[in-house]
């Protein structure tokens, strides 16, 4: 099985910081968080620059880009403003996500079918500057096909419905993810997954052989309150390795 990479989403370090001070230099320090995650076995650092800047700030993006040597995965909405920021920052990767101002978190995947040529244009401009582009989508046949048509190198499967479901309905959600991963892989795209993953639900997802990257945030930042971020990440890495029989 190919190696499974782990990207740690550090948005919620910024959520805690912003509760007191919307300042990139204030505590808790995002850069220190990124370094602690890498020490625990993360392969890359992910963060979402939201249009409303509710957690990560523009100054954070600059600072993290300047100081982190590991691959950075920048999550953004597919807008002109965000595309231009990505072209300026030039992260290793960009993940295009849908955004609604009032949502608590990224509640569904991008509608790539509806996004059509406009979305494909953004994918192509980012890819032309050497950025690996992924589309955060629901595990749905039409979305997988549209992602491939758009020219994206990768998809990230939204695992939120799987994470919330229980019993037979969770098994159904897992089957949808397994199927979508296989289809995307057959079409030649890299397959990633994320959202709502925890120590308790990561194993079946990490065992899907077509998936090569997981992006995990909220649970691990919460776990870090009790164990520290390095240990929290290490615990996830161990579960992923076990699922993958590494
Ligand atoms: N992947 C994407 C594209 C996301 O938008 C998010 C949430 O910001 C995550 C992964 C991580 O989700 P969670 O914080 O629930 O682990």
Coordinates of N, CA and C and ligand atoms in Angstrom, one line a residue:
X1 N 0.8 -1.2 0.0 CA 0.0 0.0 0.0 C 0.9 1.2 0.0
X2 N 0.5 2.3 -0.8 CA 1.3 3.5 -0.7 C 1.2 4.2 0.7
X3 N 2.3 4.9 1.0 CA 2.3 5.6 2.3 C 1.2 6.6 2.5
X4 N 0.7 6.6 3.7 CA -0.4 7.5 4.0 C 0.1 8.8 4.7
X5 N 0.0 9.9 4.0 CA 0.5 11.1 4.6 C -0.5 11.7 5.6
X6 N 0.0 12.5 6.5 CA -0.9 13.1 7.5 C -0.7 14.6 7.5
X7 N -1.7 15.4 7.1 CA -1.7 16.8 7.2 C -2.4 17.3 8.4
X8 N -1.8 18.1 9.2 CA -2.5 18.6 10.4 C -3.1 20.0 10.2
X9 N -4.4 20.1 10.4 CA -5.1 21.4 10.2 C -5.0 22.2 11.5
X10 N -4.3 23.3 11.4 CA -4.0 24.1 12.7 C -5.0 25.3 12.9
X11 N -6.1 25.3 12.1 CA -7.0 26.5 12.2 C -7.5 26.8 13.6
X12 N -7.7 25.7 14.4 CA -8.3 26.0 15.7 C -7.3 26.4 16.8
X13 N -6.0 26.4 16.4 CA -5.1 27.1 17.3 C -5.4 28.6 17.2
X14 N -5.6 29.0 15.9 CA -6.0 30.4 15.7 C -7.3 30.8 16.3
X15 N -8.3 29.8 16.4 CA -9.6 30.1 17.0 C -9.4 30.5 18.4
X16 N -8.5 29.7 19.1 CA -8.2 30.0 20.6 C -7.5 31.3 20.7
X17 N -6.5 31.5 19.9 CA -5.8 32.8 19.9 C -6.7 34.0 19.7
X18 N -7.6 33.9 18.7 CA -8.4 35.0 18.3 C -9.5 35.3 19.4
X19 N -9.7 34.3 20.3 CA -10.7 34.6 21.3 C -10.2 35.8 22.2
X20 N -8.9 36.0 22.2 CA -8.3 37.1 23.0 C -7.8 38.2 22.1
X21 N -7.1 37.8 21.0 CA -6.2 38.7 20.3 C -6.1 38.3 18.8
X22 N -6.6 39.1 17.9 CA -6.5 38.7 16.5 C -5.2 39.3 16.0
X23 N -4.1 38.7 16.4 CA -2.7 39.2 16.1 C -1.8 37.9 15.9
X24 N -1.2 37.9 14.8 CA -0.4 36.7 14.4 C 0.7 36.5 15.4
X25 N 1.2 37.5 16.1 CA 2.3 37.3 17.1 C 1.8 36.9 18.5
X26 N 0.5 36.8 18.6 CA -0.1 36.5 20.0 C -0.1 35.0 20.2
X27 N -0.3 34.6 21.5 CA -0.4 33.2 21.9 C -1.8 32.7 21.8
X28 N -2.0 31.4 21.5 CA -1.0 30.4 21.2 C -0.5 30.6 19.8
X29 N 0.8 30.3 19.6 CA 1.5 30.6 18.4 C 1.3 29.5 17.4
X30 N 0.8 29.9 16.2 CA 0.5 28.9 15.1 C 1.8 28.2 14.7
X31 N 2.8 29.0 14.6 CA 4.1 28.4 14.1 C 4.6 27.3 15.0
X32 N 4.5 27.6 16.3 CA 4.9 26.6 17.3 C 4.0 25.4 17.2
X33 N 2.7 25.6 17.0 CA 1.8 24.5 16.8 C 2.2 23.6 15.6
X34 N 2.5 24.3 14.5 CA 2.9 23.6 13.3 C 4.2 22.7 13.6
X35 N 5.1 23.3 14.3 CA 6.4 22.6 14.6 C 6.1 21.4 15.5
X36 N 5.2 21.6 16.5 CA 4.8 20.5 17.4 C 4.2 19.3 16.6
X37 N 3.3 19.7 15.6 CA 2.6 18.7 14.8 C 3.6 17.9 14.0
X38 N 4.6 18.6 13.4 CA 5.6 18.0 12.6 C 6.5 17.0 13.4
X39 N 6.8 17.5 14.6 CA 7.6 16.6 15.5 C 6.8 15.3 15.9
X40 N 5.5 15.4 15.9 CA 4.7 14.2 16.2 C 4.5 13.3 15.0
X41 N 5.0 13.6 13.9 CA 4.9 12.7 12.7 C 4.0 13.2 11.6
X42 N 3.6 14.5 11.6 CA 2.8 15.0 10.5 C 3.7 15.2 9.3
X43 N 3.2 15.0 8.1 CA 3.9 15.2 6.9 C 3.8 16.6 6.3
X44 N 2.7 17.3 6.7 CA 2.4 18.6 6.2 C 1.5 19.4 7.1
X45 N 1.4 20.7 6.8 CA 0.5 21.6 7.6 C -0.6 22.2 6.7
X46 N -1.8 22.1 7.2 CA -2.9 22.5 6.5 C -3.6 23.7 7.3
X47 N -4.0 24.7 6.5 CA -4.9 25.7 7.2 C -5.8 26.4 6.2
X48 N -6.9 26.9 6.7 CA -8.0 27.4 5.8 C -8.1 28.9 6.0
X49 N -7.8 29.7 5.0 CA -7.9 31.1 5.0 C -9.4 31.4 4.6
X50 N -10.2 31.6 5.6 CA -11.7 31.8 5.2 C -11.9 33.2 4.8
X51 N -12.9 33.4 4.0 CA -13.2 34.8 3.5 C -13.5 35.7 4.7
X52 N -14.1 35.2 5.8 CA -14.4 36.1 6.9 C -13.3 36.1 7.9
X53 N -12.2 35.4 7.6 CA -10.9 35.4 8.5 C -11.3 35.1 9.9
X54 N -12.2 34.1 10.1 CA -12.6 33.8 11.5 C -11.5 33.2 12.3
X55 N -10.6 32.4 11.7 CA -9.5 31.9 12.5 C -8.1 32.3 11.9
X56 N -7.7 31.7 10.8 CA -6.4 32.1 10.3 C -6.4 33.5 9.6
X57 N -5.4 34.3 9.9 CA -5.4 35.6 9.3 C -4.3 35.7 8.2
X58 N -4.4 36.7 7.4 CA -3.5 36.9 6.2 C -2.0 36.9 6.8
X59 N -1.8 37.6 7.9 CA -0.5 37.6 8.5 C 0.0 36.2 8.9
X60 N -0.9 35.4 9.3 CA -0.5 34.0 9.6 C 0.0 33.2 8.4
X61 N -0.7 33.5 7.3 CA -0.4 32.8 6.1 C 1.1 33.1 5.7
X62 N 1.3 34.4 5.7 CA 2.7 34.9 5.4 C 3.7 34.3 6.3
X63 N 3.5 34.3 7.6 CA 4.4 33.9 8.6 C 4.7 32.3 8.4
X64 N 3.6 31.6 8.3 CA 3.7 30.1 8.2 C 4.5 29.8 6.9
X65 N 4.1 30.5 5.8 CA 4.8 30.2 4.5 C 6.3 30.5 4.6
X66 N 6.6 31.5 5.4 CA 8.1 31.9 5.4 C 8.9 31.0 6.3
X67 N 8.2 30.3 7.3 CA 9.0 29.6 8.3 C 8.9 28.1 8.2
X68 N 7.8 27.6 7.6 CA 7.6 26.1 7.5 C 8.2 25.5 6.3
X69 N 9.1 24.6 6.5 CA 9.7 23.9 5.3 C 8.9 22.8 4.8
X70 N 8.1 22.2 5.6 CA 7.3 21.0 5.2 C 6.2 21.5 4.3
X71 N 5.6 20.6 3.5 CA 4.5 21.0 2.5 C 3.3 21.7 3.2
X72 N 2.9 22.8 2.6 CA 1.7 23.5 3.2 C 0.6 23.3 2.2
X73 N -0.6 23.0 2.8 CA -1.8 22.8 2.1 C -2.7 23.9 2.5
X74 N -3.0 24.8 1.6 CA -3.8 26.0 1.8 C -5.2 25.7 1.4
X75 N -6.2 25.8 2.3 CA -7.6 25.6 1.9 C -8.2 26.9 1.7
X76 N -8.9 27.0 0.5 CA -9.5 28.3 0.2 C -10.8 28.1 -0.6
X77 N -11.7 29.1 -0.6 CA -12.9 29.0 -1.4 C -12.4 29.4 -2.9
X78 N -13.2 28.9 -3.8 CA -12.8 29.2 -5.2 C -13.3 30.6 -5.7
X79 N -12.6 31.6 -5.1 CA -13.0 33.0 -5.5 C -11.7 33.6 -6.1
X80 N -11.9 34.8 -6.8 CA -10.8 35.5 -7.4 C -9.8 35.9 -6.3
X81 N -10.4 36.5 -5.2 CA -9.5 37.0 -4.1 C -8.6 35.9 -3.6
X82 N -9.2 34.7 -3.3 CA -8.4 33.6 -2.7 C -7.4 33.0 -3.7
X83 N -7.9 33.0 -5.0 CA -7.0 32.5 -6.0 C -5.7 33.3 -6.1
X84 N -5.9 34.7 -6.0 CA -4.8 35.6 -6.2 C -3.9 35.5 -5.0
X85 N -4.5 35.3 -3.8 CA -3.6 35.1 -2.6 C -2.8 33.8 -2.8
X86 N -3.4 32.7 -3.2 CA -2.7 31.5 -3.4 C -1.6 31.6 -4.4
X87 N -1.8 32.4 -5.5 CA -0.8 32.5 -6.5 C 0.4 33.3 -6.0
X88 N 0.1 34.3 -5.1 CA 1.1 35.1 -4.5 C 1.9 34.2 -3.4
X89 N 1.2 33.5 -2.6 CA 1.9 32.7 -1.5 C 2.6 31.5 -2.1
X90 N 2.0 30.9 -3.1 CA 2.6 29.7 -3.7 C 2.9 28.5 -2.7
X91 N 1.8 28.0 -2.1 CA 2.0 26.9 -1.2 C 2.2 25.6 -2.1
X92 N 2.6 24.6 -1.4 CA 2.8 23.3 -2.1 C 1.5 22.8 -2.7
X93 N 0.4 23.0 -1.9 CA -0.9 22.5 -2.4 C -2.0 23.5 -2.0
X94 N -3.1 23.4 -2.8 CA -4.3 24.2 -2.5 C -5.4 23.2 -2.6
X95 N -6.3 23.3 -1.6 CA -7.6 22.5 -1.6 C -8.7 23.5 -1.7
X96 N -9.5 23.4 -2.8 CA -10.6 24.3 -3.0 C -11.8 23.7 -2.2
X97 N -12.4 24.5 -1.3 CA -13.5 24.1 -0.5 C -14.7 25.1 -0.7
X98 N -15.9 24.6 -0.4 CA -17.0 25.5 -0.4 C -17.1 26.4 0.8
X99 N -17.7 27.5 0.8 CA -17.8 28.3 2.0 C -19.1 29.0 2.1
X100 N -19.7 28.9 3.2 CA -20.9 29.7 3.5 C -20.6 30.4 4.8
X101 N -20.8 31.7 4.8 CA -20.5 32.5 6.0 C -21.0 32.0 7.3
X102 N -22.3 31.5 7.3 CA -22.9 31.1 8.6 C -22.6 29.7 9.0
X103 N -21.9 28.9 8.2 CA -21.6 27.6 8.6 C -20.6 27.5 9.7
X104 N -20.8 26.5 10.6 CA -19.9 26.3 11.7 C -18.5 25.8 11.2
X105 N -18.6 24.9 10.2 CA -17.4 24.3 9.6 C -17.7 24.0 8.1
X106 N -16.8 23.4 7.4 CA -17.0 23.2 6.0 C -18.0 22.0 5.9
X107 N -19.3 22.4 5.7 CA -20.4 21.4 5.9 C -20.6 20.4 4.7
X108 N -20.2 20.7 3.5 CA -20.3 19.8 2.4 C -19.2 20.0 1.5
X109 N -19.2 19.2 0.4 CA -18.1 19.3 -0.6 C -18.4 20.4 -1.6
X110 N -17.4 20.8 -2.4 CA -17.6 21.7 -3.5 C -18.5 21.1 -4.5
X111 N -19.5 21.8 -5.1 CA -20.3 21.3 -6.2 C -19.5 21.5 -7.5
X112 N -18.7 20.6 -7.8 CA -17.8 20.7 -9.0 C -18.7 20.7 -10.3
X113 N -19.8 19.9 -10.2 CA -20.7 19.8 -11.4 C -21.2 21.2 -11.7
X114 N -21.7 21.9 -10.7 CA -22.2 23.3 -10.9 C -21.1 24.3 -11.2
X115 N -19.9 24.1 -10.6 CA -18.8 25.0 -10.7 C -18.3 25.1 -12.2
X116 N -18.5 24.1 -12.9 CA -18.2 24.1 -14.4 C -16.9 24.7 -14.8
X117 N -17.0 25.6 -15.8 CA -15.8 26.1 -16.4 C -15.1 27.1 -15.5
X118 N -15.9 27.8 -14.7 CA -15.2 28.9 -13.8 C -14.3 28.2 -12.8
X119 N -14.8 27.1 -12.3 CA -14.0 26.3 -11.3 C -12.8 25.7 -12.0
X120 N -13.0 25.2 -13.2 CA -11.9 24.6 -13.9 C -10.8 25.6 -14.2
X121 N -11.3 26.8 -14.5 CA -10.3 27.9 -14.8 C -9.4 28.2 -13.6
X122 N -10.0 28.2 -12.4 CA -9.2 28.4 -11.2 C -8.2 27.3 -11.0
X123 N -8.7 26.0 -11.1 CA -7.9 24.9 -11.0 C -6.7 25.0 -11.9
X124 N -6.9 25.3 -13.2 CA -5.9 25.4 -14.2 C -4.9 26.5 -13.9
X125 N -5.4 27.6 -13.4 CA -4.4 28.7 -13.1 C -3.5 28.4 -12.0
X126 N -4.1 27.7 -11.0 CA -3.2 27.3 -9.8 C -2.3 26.3 -10.2
X127 N -2.7 25.3 -11.0 CA -1.9 24.2 -11.4 C -0.7 24.7 -12.3
X128 N -1.1 25.7 -13.1 CA 0.0 26.2 -14.0 C 1.1 26.9 -13.3
X129 N 0.8 27.3 -12.0 CA 1.9 27.9 -11.3 C 2.6 26.9 -10.4
X130 N 2.3 25.6 -10.6 CA 3.1 24.5 -9.9 C 2.4 24.1 -8.6
X131 N 1.2 24.5 -8.4 CA 0.5 24.2 -7.1 C -0.3 22.9 -7.4
X132 N -0.2 21.9 -6.4 CA -1.0 20.7 -6.6 C -2.4 21.1 -6.1
X133 N -3.4 20.9 -6.9 CA -4.8 21.4 -6.6 C -5.7 20.1 -6.3
X134 N -6.4 20.2 -5.1 CA -7.4 19.2 -4.9 C -8.7 19.9 -4.7
X135 N -9.7 19.1 -4.9 CA -11.1 19.6 -4.7 C -11.8 18.8 -3.6
X136 N -12.3 19.5 -2.6 CA -12.9 18.8 -1.5 C -14.4 18.5 -1.9
X137 N -14.6 17.2 -2.1 CA -15.9 16.8 -2.6 C -16.6 15.7 -1.8
X138 N -17.9 15.6 -1.9 CA -18.6 14.5 -1.3 C -18.4 13.3 -2.1
X139 N -18.4 12.1 -1.5 CA -18.2 10.8 -2.2 C -19.3 10.5 -3.2
X140 N -19.4 11.2 -4.3 CA -20.5 11.1 -5.2 C -20.0 10.9 -6.6
X141 N -20.6 10.0 -7.4 CA -20.0 9.7 -8.7 C -19.9 10.9 -9.6
X142 N -21.0 11.7 -9.7 CA -21.0 12.9 -10.6 C -19.9 13.9 -10.2
X143 N -19.6 14.0 -8.9 CA -18.6 15.0 -8.4 C -17.2 14.4 -8.7
X144 N -17.0 13.1 -8.6 CA -15.7 12.6 -8.9 C -15.4 12.8 -10.4
X145 N -16.4 12.5 -11.2 CA -16.2 12.7 -12.7 C -15.9 14.2 -13.0
X146 N -16.7 15.1 -12.4 CA -16.5 16.5 -12.7 C -15.2 17.0 -12.2
X147 N -14.7 16.4 -11.1 CA -13.4 16.8 -10.6 C -12.3 16.4 -11.6
X148 N -12.5 15.2 -12.1 CA -11.5 14.7 -13.1 C -11.5 15.6 -14.4
X149 N -12.8 16.0 -14.8 CA -12.9 16.8 -16.0 C -12.3 18.2 -15.8
X150 N -12.4 18.7 -14.5 CA -11.8 20.0 -14.2 C -10.3 20.1 -14.4
X151 N -9.7 18.9 -14.4 CA -8.2 18.9 -14.5 C -7.5 18.9 -13.1
X152 N -8.2 18.7 -12.0 CA -7.6 18.7 -10.7 C -6.7 17.5 -10.6
X153 N -5.6 17.6 -9.9 CA -4.7 16.5 -9.7 C -5.2 15.6 -8.6
X154 N -6.0 16.1 -7.7 CA -6.4 15.4 -6.5 C -7.8 15.7 -6.1
X155 N -8.4 14.8 -5.4 CA -9.7 15.1 -4.7 C -9.4 14.8 -3.2
X156 N -10.2 15.6 -2.4 CA -10.2 15.2 -0.9 C -11.6 14.8 -0.6
X157 N -11.8 13.6 -0.2 CA -13.2 13.1 0.1 C -13.6 13.6 1.4
X158 N -14.8 14.2 1.5 CA -15.4 14.7 2.7 C -15.9 13.6 3.6
X159 N -15.2 13.4 4.7 CA -15.6 12.2 5.6 C -16.6 12.7 6.7
X160 N -17.1 13.9 6.6 CA -18.0 14.4 7.7 C -19.2 13.5 7.9
X161 N -19.9 13.1 6.8 CA -21.1 12.3 7.0 C -20.8 11.0 7.6
X162 N -19.7 10.4 7.2 CA -19.2 9.1 7.8 C -19.0 9.3 9.3
X163 N -18.3 10.4 9.6 CA -17.9 10.7 11.0 C -19.2 10.9 11.9
X164 N -20.2 11.4 11.4 CA -21.4 11.7 12.1 C -22.3 10.5 12.2
X165 N -22.3 9.6 11.2 CA -23.2 8.5 11.1 C -22.8 7.4 12.2
X166 N -23.8 6.5 12.4 CA -23.5 5.4 13.4 C -24.1 4.1 12.8
X167 N -23.6 3.0 13.2 CA -24.2 1.7 12.8 C -24.2 1.4 11.3
X168 N -25.4 1.0 10.9 CA -25.5 0.6 9.4 C -25.3 1.8 8.5
X169 N -25.7 2.9 9.0 CA -25.6 4.1 8.1 C -24.1 4.5 8.0
X170 N -23.3 4.3 9.1 CA -21.9 4.6 9.0 C -21.2 3.6 8.0
X171 N -21.7 2.4 8.0 CA -21.2 1.4 7.0 C -21.5 1.8 5.6
X172 N -22.7 2.3 5.4 CA -23.1 2.8 4.1 C -22.2 4.0 3.6
X173 N -21.9 4.9 4.6 CA -21.1 6.0 4.2 C -19.6 5.6 3.9
X174 N -19.2 4.6 4.7 CA -17.8 4.0 4.4 C -17.8 3.4 3.0
X175 N -18.8 2.7 2.6 CA -18.8 2.1 1.3 C -18.8 3.2 0.2
X176 N -19.5 4.3 0.4 CA -19.5 5.4 -0.6 C -18.1 6.0 -0.7
X177 N -17.4 6.1 0.4 CA -16.0 6.6 0.4 C -15.1 5.7 -0.3
X178 N -15.3 4.3 0.0 CA -14.4 3.3 -0.6 C -14.6 3.3 -2.2
X179 N -15.9 3.4 -2.6 CA -16.2 3.4 -4.0 C -15.6 4.7 -4.7
X180 N -15.8 5.8 -4.1 CA -15.4 7.1 -4.7 C -13.8 7.1 -4.8
X181 N -13.2 6.6 -3.8 CA -11.7 6.5 -3.8 C -11.2 5.7 -4.9
X182 N -11.9 4.5 -5.1 CA -11.5 3.6 -6.2 C -11.7 4.3 -7.6
X183 N -12.8 4.9 -7.7 CA -13.1 5.6 -9.0 C -12.1 6.7 -9.3
X184 N -11.9 7.5 -8.4 CA -10.9 8.6 -8.6 C -9.5 8.1 -8.9
X185 N -9.1 7.1 -8.2 CA -7.8 6.5 -8.4 C -7.7 5.9 -9.8
X186 N -8.8 5.2 -10.2 CA -8.8 4.7 -11.6 C -8.7 5.8 -12.7
X187 N -9.2 7.0 -12.3 CA -9.2 8.1 -13.3 C -7.8 8.8 -13.2
X188 N -7.0 8.3 -12.3 CA -5.6 8.9 -12.2 C -5.4 10.0 -11.3
X189 N -6.4 10.3 -10.5 CA -6.3 11.4 -9.5 C -5.8 10.8 -8.2
X190 N -5.0 11.7 -7.4 CA -4.6 11.4 -6.1 C -5.9 11.5 -5.2
X191 N -6.0 10.6 -4.2 CA -7.2 10.7 -3.3 C -6.7 11.0 -1.9
X192 N -7.4 12.0 -1.3 CA -7.2 12.4 0.0 C -8.5 12.3 0.7
X193 N -8.5 12.5 2.1 CA -9.8 12.5 2.8 C -9.6 13.3 4.1
X194 N -10.7 13.8 4.6 CA -10.7 14.5 5.9 C -12.0 15.1 6.2
X195 N -12.1 15.4 7.5 CA -13.2 16.1 8.2 C -13.8 15.1 9.2
X196 N -13.8 15.6 10.5 CA -14.4 14.9 11.5 C -13.7 13.6 11.9
X197 N -12.5 13.4 11.5 CA -11.7 12.1 11.8 C -11.2 12.2 13.3
X198 N -11.3 11.1 14.0 CA -10.9 11.0 15.4 C -10.1 9.7 15.5
X199 N -9.6 9.4 16.8 CA -8.9 8.2 17.0 C -9.9 7.0 16.8
X200 N -11.2 7.3 17.1 CA -12.2 6.2 17.1 C -12.6 5.8 15.7
X201 N -12.6 6.8 14.8 CA -13.2 6.5 13.4 C -12.2 6.5 12.3
X202 N -10.9 6.7 12.6 CA -9.9 6.9 11.5 C -9.5 5.5 10.8
X203 N -9.6 4.4 11.6 CA -9.0 3.2 11.1 C -9.6 2.7 9.7
X204 N -10.9 2.6 9.6 CA -11.5 2.2 8.3 C -11.1 3.1 7.1
X205 N -10.9 4.4 7.5 CA -10.6 5.3 6.4 C -9.1 5.2 6.0
X206 N -8.3 5.0 7.0 CA -6.8 4.8 6.8 C -6.6 3.5 6.0
X207 N -7.5 2.6 6.1 CA -7.3 1.3 5.5 C -7.7 1.3 4.0
X208 N -8.3 2.4 3.5 CA -8.6 2.5 2.1 C -7.4 2.7 1.3
X209 N -7.0 1.7 0.5 CA -5.6 1.7 0.0 C -5.4 2.9 -1.0
X210 N -6.5 3.3 -1.7 CA -6.3 4.4 -2.7 C -6.1 5.8 -2.1
X211 N -6.4 5.9 -0.8 CA -6.2 7.2 -0.1 C -4.7 7.3 0.3
X212 N -4.2 8.5 -0.1 CA -2.7 8.7 0.2 C -2.5 9.9 1.2
X213 N -3.6 10.6 1.6 CA -3.4 11.7 2.5 C -4.6 11.9 3.3
X214 N -4.5 12.1 4.6 CA -5.6 12.5 5.5 C -5.3 13.9 6.0
X215 N -6.3 14.8 6.1 CA -6.1 16.1 6.8 C -7.0 16.1 8.0
X216 N -6.4 16.3 9.2 CA -7.1 16.2 10.4 C -6.8 17.4 11.3
X217 N -7.9 18.0 11.9 CA -7.7 19.2 12.7 C -8.3 19.2 14.0
X218 N -9.6 19.4 14.0 CA -10.4 19.7 15.3 C -10.1 18.7 16.4
X219 N -10.3 17.5 16.1 CA -10.1 16.5 17.2 C -8.7 16.5 17.8
X220 N -7.7 16.7 17.0 CA -6.3 16.7 17.5 C -6.0 17.9 18.3
X221 N -6.5 19.1 17.8 CA -6.3 20.3 18.6 C -6.9 20.2 20.0
X222 N -8.1 19.5 20.0 CA -8.8 19.3 21.3 C -8.0 18.3 22.2
X223 N -7.5 17.2 21.6 CA -6.8 16.2 22.3 C -5.5 16.8 22.9
X224 N -4.9 17.8 22.1 CA -3.7 18.4 22.5 C -3.8 19.2 23.9
X225 N -5.1 19.5 24.2 CA -5.3 20.2 25.5 C -4.9 19.3 26.7
X226 N -5.0 18.0 26.4 CA -4.8 17.0 27.5 C -3.4 16.3 27.4
X227 N -2.9 16.2 26.1 CA -1.7 15.4 26.0 C -0.5 16.2 25.4
X228 N -0.8 17.4 24.8 CA 0.1 18.2 24.0 C 0.0 17.7 22.6
X229 N 0.3 18.7 21.6 CA 0.0 18.4 20.2 C 0.9 17.3 19.6
X230 N 2.1 17.3 20.0 CA 3.1 16.3 19.5 C 2.6 14.9 19.8
X231 N 2.2 14.7 21.1 CA 1.7 13.3 21.5 C 0.3 13.0 20.8
X232 N -0.5 14.0 20.6 CA -1.8 13.8 20.0 C -1.6 13.4 18.5
X233 N -0.7 14.0 17.9 CA -0.4 13.7 16.4 C 0.2 12.3 16.4
X234 N 1.1 12.0 17.3 CA 1.8 10.7 17.3 C 0.7 9.6 17.5
X235 N -0.2 9.8 18.3 CA -1.3 8.8 18.5 C -2.1 8.6 17.2
X236 N -2.3 9.6 16.4 CA -3.0 9.5 15.2 C -2.2 8.7 14.2
X237 N -0.9 9.1 14.1 CA 0.0 8.5 13.2 C 0.1 6.9 13.5
X238 N 0.1 6.6 14.8 CA 0.2 5.2 15.2 C -1.0 4.4 14.7
X239 N -2.2 5.0 14.8 CA -3.4 4.4 14.4 C -3.4 4.2 12.9
X240 N -3.0 5.2 12.2 CA -2.9 5.2 10.7 C -2.0 4.1 10.2
X241 N -0.8 4.0 10.9 CA 0.2 3.0 10.5 C -0.3 1.6 10.7
X242 N -1.1 1.4 11.9 CA -1.6 0.1 12.2 C -2.7 -0.3 11.1
X243 N -3.5 0.7 10.8 CA -4.6 0.4 9.8 C -3.9 0.0 8.4
X244 N -2.8 0.6 8.2 CA -2.1 0.4 6.9 C -1.1 -0.8 7.0
X245 N -1.0 -1.4 8.2 CA -0.1 -2.5 8.4 C 1.4 -2.1 8.1
X246 N 1.7 -0.8 8.5 CA 3.1 -0.3 8.3 C 4.0 -0.8 9.4
Ligands
LIG1 N1 -10.2 18.9 5.1 C1 -10.9 20.0 4.8 C2 -10.9 20.4 3.3 C3 -11.5 20.8 5.7 O1 -12.2 21.9 5.4 C4 -11.3 20.5 7.1 C5 -11.9 21.4 8.2 O2 -11.4 22.6 8.1 C6 -10.6 19.4 7.4 C7 -10.0 18.6 6.4 C8 -10.3 19.0 8.8 O3 -11.5 18.7 9.5 P1 -11.5 18.5 11.1 O4 -11.1 19.8 11.6 O5 -12.9 18.1 11.4 O6 -10.5 17.4 11.4

